[in-house]
PDB file of C-alpha atoms in Angstrom:
ATOM      1  CA  MET A  17     -27.724  31.272  28.919  1.00  0.00           C
ATOM      2  CA  SER A  18     -27.435  28.131  26.810  1.00  0.00           C
ATOM      3  CA  ILE A  19     -28.971  30.010  23.862  1.00  0.00           C
ATOM      4  CA  VAL A  20     -26.082  32.503  23.920  1.00  0.00           C
ATOM      5  CA  ILE A  21     -23.481  29.731  24.120  1.00  0.00           C
ATOM      6  CA  ASN A  22     -25.128  27.827  21.260  1.00  0.00           C
ATOM      7  CA  ALA A  23     -25.217  30.994  19.142  1.00  0.00           C
ATOM      8  CA  VAL A  24     -21.527  31.686  19.797  1.00  0.00           C
ATOM      9  CA  ILE A  25     -20.579  28.102  18.914  1.00  0.00           C
ATOM     10  CA  LEU A  26     -22.687  28.221  15.749  1.00  0.00           C
ATOM     11  CA  LEU A  27     -21.098  31.515  14.649  1.00  0.00           C
ATOM     12  CA  ALA A  28     -17.626  30.151  15.372  1.00  0.00           C
ATOM     13  CA  ILE A  29     -18.294  27.072  13.245  1.00  0.00           C
ATOM     14  CA  LEU A  30     -19.734  29.189  10.419  1.00  0.00           C
ATOM     15  CA  GLY A  31     -16.778  31.581  10.563  1.00  0.00           C
ATOM     16  CA  PHE A  32     -14.239  28.771  10.492  1.00  0.00           C
ATOM     17  CA  SER A  33     -15.953  26.978   7.605  1.00  0.00           C
ATOM     18  CA  ALA A  34     -16.241  30.211   5.591  1.00  0.00           C
ATOM     19  CA  GLY A  35     -12.555  30.951   6.205  1.00  0.00           C
ATOM     20  CA  ALA A  36     -11.546  27.441   5.139  1.00  0.00           C
ATOM     21  CA  PHE A  37     -13.657  27.753   1.988  1.00  0.00           C
ATOM     22  CA  LEU A  38     -12.105  31.126   1.104  1.00  0.00           C
ATOM     23  CA  ALA A  39      -8.583  29.778   1.643  1.00  0.00           C
ATOM     24  CA  PHE A  40      -9.353  26.842  -0.647  1.00  0.00           C
ATOM     25  CA  ALA A  41     -10.907  29.119  -3.287  1.00  0.00           C
ATOM     26  CA  GLU A  42      -7.873  31.424  -3.199  1.00  0.00           C
ATOM     27  CA  LYS A  43      -5.509  28.551  -4.020  1.00  0.00           C
ATOM     28  CA  LYS A  44      -7.857  26.935  -6.547  1.00  0.00           C
ATOM     29  CA  PHE A  45      -8.531  30.096  -8.573  1.00  0.00           C
ATOM     30  CA  GLU A  46      -5.120  31.733  -8.211  1.00  0.00           C
ATOM     31  CA  VAL A  47      -4.038  33.725 -11.272  1.00  0.00           C
ATOM     32  CA  LYS A  48      -0.347  33.412 -12.037  1.00  0.00           C
ATOM     33  CA  GLU A  49       1.190  36.567 -13.424  1.00  0.00           C
ATOM     34  CA  ASP A  50       3.661  36.261 -16.281  1.00  0.00           C
ATOM     35  CA  VAL A  51       7.188  36.708 -14.944  1.00  0.00           C
ATOM     36  CA  ARG A  52       8.237  38.486 -18.144  1.00  0.00           C
ATOM     37  CA  VAL A  53       5.657  41.228 -17.532  1.00  0.00           C
ATOM     38  CA  VAL A  54       6.891  41.693 -13.952  1.00  0.00           C
ATOM     39  CA  PHE A  55      10.507  41.939 -15.144  1.00  0.00           C
ATOM     40  CA  ALA A  56       9.663  44.335 -17.993  1.00  0.00           C
ATOM     41  CA  GLU A  57       7.557  46.566 -15.753  1.00  0.00           C
ATOM     42  CA  ASN A  58      10.312  46.859 -13.165  1.00  0.00           C
ATOM     43  CA  LEU A  59      12.961  47.634 -15.776  1.00  0.00           C
ATOM     44  CA  LEU A  60      10.931  50.646 -16.918  1.00  0.00           C
ATOM     45  CA  PRO A  61      11.385  54.017 -15.172  1.00  0.00           C
ATOM     46  CA  GLY A  62       7.945  53.907 -13.521  1.00  0.00           C
ATOM     47  CA  ILE A  63       6.963  57.435 -14.510  1.00  0.00           C
ATOM     48  CA  ASN A  64       3.613  56.316 -16.006  1.00  0.00           C
ATOM     49  CA  CYS A  65       3.736  59.285 -18.387  1.00  0.00           C
ATOM     50  CA  GLY A  66       1.928  57.677 -21.322  1.00  0.00           C
ATOM     51  CA  ALA A  67       4.437  58.952 -23.891  1.00  0.00           C
ATOM     52  CA  CYS A  68       4.638  55.442 -25.349  1.00  0.00           C
ATOM     53  CA  GLY A  69       0.943  55.399 -26.176  1.00  0.00           C
ATOM     54  CA  TYR A  70      -0.026  53.110 -23.287  1.00  0.00           C
ATOM     55  CA  PRO A  71      -1.754  54.283 -20.106  1.00  0.00           C
ATOM     56  CA  GLY A  72       1.290  53.541 -17.973  1.00  0.00           C
ATOM     57  CA  CYS A  73       4.387  51.433 -17.536  1.00  0.00           C
ATOM     58  CA  SER A  74       2.397  48.288 -16.775  1.00  0.00           C
ATOM     59  CA  GLY A  75       0.489  48.629 -20.057  1.00  0.00           C
ATOM     60  CA  PHE A  76       3.726  49.158 -21.964  1.00  0.00           C
ATOM     61  CA  ALA A  77       5.284  46.103 -20.277  1.00  0.00           C
ATOM     62  CA  LYS A  78       2.328  43.904 -21.253  1.00  0.00           C
ATOM     63  CA  GLY A  79       2.450  45.266 -24.786  1.00  0.00           C
ATOM     64  CA  PHE A  80       6.187  44.594 -25.020  1.00  0.00           C
ATOM     65  CA  VAL A  81       5.835  41.016 -23.789  1.00  0.00           C
ATOM     66  CA  ASN A  82       2.957  40.411 -26.231  1.00  0.00           C
ATOM     67  CA  GLY A  83       5.053  41.831 -29.096  1.00  0.00           C
ATOM     68  CA  GLU A  84       2.786  44.826 -29.709  1.00  0.00           C
ATOM     69  CA  VAL A  85       5.492  47.444 -29.119  1.00  0.00           C
ATOM     70  CA  LYS A  86       9.243  47.694 -29.675  1.00  0.00           C
ATOM     71  CA  ALA A  87      11.798  47.984 -26.881  1.00  0.00           C
ATOM     72  CA  ASP A  88      12.594  51.612 -27.753  1.00  0.00           C
ATOM     73  CA  GLY A  89       8.986  52.751 -27.285  1.00  0.00           C
ATOM     74  CA  CYS A  90       9.623  54.112 -23.780  1.00  0.00           C
ATOM     75  CA  LEU A  91      10.819  57.655 -24.382  1.00  0.00           C
ATOM     76  CA  PRO A  92      11.884  58.562 -20.806  1.00  0.00           C
ATOM     77  CA  GLY A  93      13.705  55.238 -20.465  1.00  0.00           C
ATOM     78  CA  LYS A  94      16.000  55.712 -23.452  1.00  0.00           C
ATOM     79  CA  ARG A  95      18.558  57.656 -21.416  1.00  0.00           C
ATOM     80  CA  GLN A  96      18.521  55.012 -18.685  1.00  0.00           C
ATOM     81  CA  GLY A  97      19.242  52.183 -21.122  1.00  0.00           C
ATOM     82  CA  VAL A  98      15.788  50.627 -20.946  1.00  0.00           C
ATOM     83  CA  PRO A  99      15.721  49.483 -24.612  1.00  0.00           C
ATOM     84  CA  GLU A 100      18.924  47.495 -24.126  1.00  0.00           C
ATOM     85  CA  LYS A 101      17.612  45.942 -20.909  1.00  0.00           C
ATOM     86  CA  LEU A 102      14.307  45.009 -22.535  1.00  0.00           C
ATOM     87  CA  THR A 103      16.122  43.504 -25.522  1.00  0.00           C
ATOM     88  CA  LYS A 104      18.244  41.447 -23.134  1.00  0.00           C
ATOM     89  CA  LEU A 105      15.064  40.381 -21.323  1.00  0.00           C
ATOM     90  CA  SER A 106      13.385  39.294 -24.561  1.00  0.00           C
ATOM     91  CA  LYS A 107      16.350  37.058 -25.424  1.00  0.00           C
ATOM     92  CA  MET A 108      16.266  35.214 -22.088  1.00  0.00           C
ATOM     93  CA  SER A 109      14.493  31.880 -21.755  1.00  0.00           C
ATOM     94  CA  ASP A 110      11.699  31.194 -19.297  1.00  0.00           C
ATOM     95  CA  ASP A 111      13.986  28.922 -17.281  1.00  0.00           C
ATOM     96  CA  GLU A 112      16.571  31.683 -16.856  1.00  0.00           C
ATOM     97  CA  LEU A 113      13.912  34.184 -15.781  1.00  0.00           C
ATOM     98  CA  ASN A 114      12.346  31.767 -13.309  1.00  0.00           C
ATOM     99  CA  LYS A 115      15.804  31.057 -11.850  1.00  0.00           C
ATOM    100  CA  ILE A 116      16.475  34.785 -11.392  1.00  0.00           C
ATOM    101  CA  TRP A 117      12.956  35.247  -9.953  1.00  0.00           C
ATOM    102  CA  GLU A 118      13.672  32.590  -7.325  1.00  0.00           C
ATOM    103  CA  GLU A 119      17.147  34.000  -6.569  1.00  0.00           C
ATOM    104  CA  ILE A 120      15.790  37.434  -5.758  1.00  0.00           C
ATOM    105  CA  GLY A 121      13.101  35.940  -3.545  1.00  0.00           C
ATOM    106  CA  GLU A 122      10.250  37.113  -5.792  1.00  0.00           C
ATOM    107  CA  ASP A 123      11.013  40.713  -4.819  1.00  0.00           C
ATOM    108  CA  PRO A 124      10.381  42.985  -7.834  1.00  0.00           C
ATOM    109  CA  ASP A 125      12.535  45.774  -6.364  1.00  0.00           C
ATOM    110  CA  LYS A 126      15.685  43.658  -6.846  1.00  0.00           C
ATOM    111  CA  ILE A 127      15.146  43.105 -10.569  1.00  0.00           C
ATOM    112  CA  LYS A 128      17.150  46.182 -11.632  1.00  0.00           C
ATOM    113  CA  GLU A 129      20.181  44.829  -9.761  1.00  0.00           C
ATOM    114  CA  LYS A 130      20.217  41.747 -12.014  1.00  0.00           C
ATOM    115  CA  PHE A 131      20.206  43.674 -15.303  1.00  0.00           C
TER     116      PHE A 131
END
């Protein structure tokens, strides 16, 4: 009987230590995503059609933030005013974007309400 209890205690200790290590590793190696990419991606229509030459809206957003593509590259978004919104986004400072990001509670669905 004591063998079973010792095995359970040992597994509990191993499980707890592995969980603590994984929690530490998650915080230590966390990759922060660029807020500009999140804003640009959520201002796009989300059709993922590829008409811009990128595999989807996320690729176009990264290309726009990196300066590889112009704001009017999204063909389906032209009617919705996406080029104007992206131009406005490109003129905003990082401090302004971080302030808006905190105001909306880091909820990407509320980004369109702010533009």
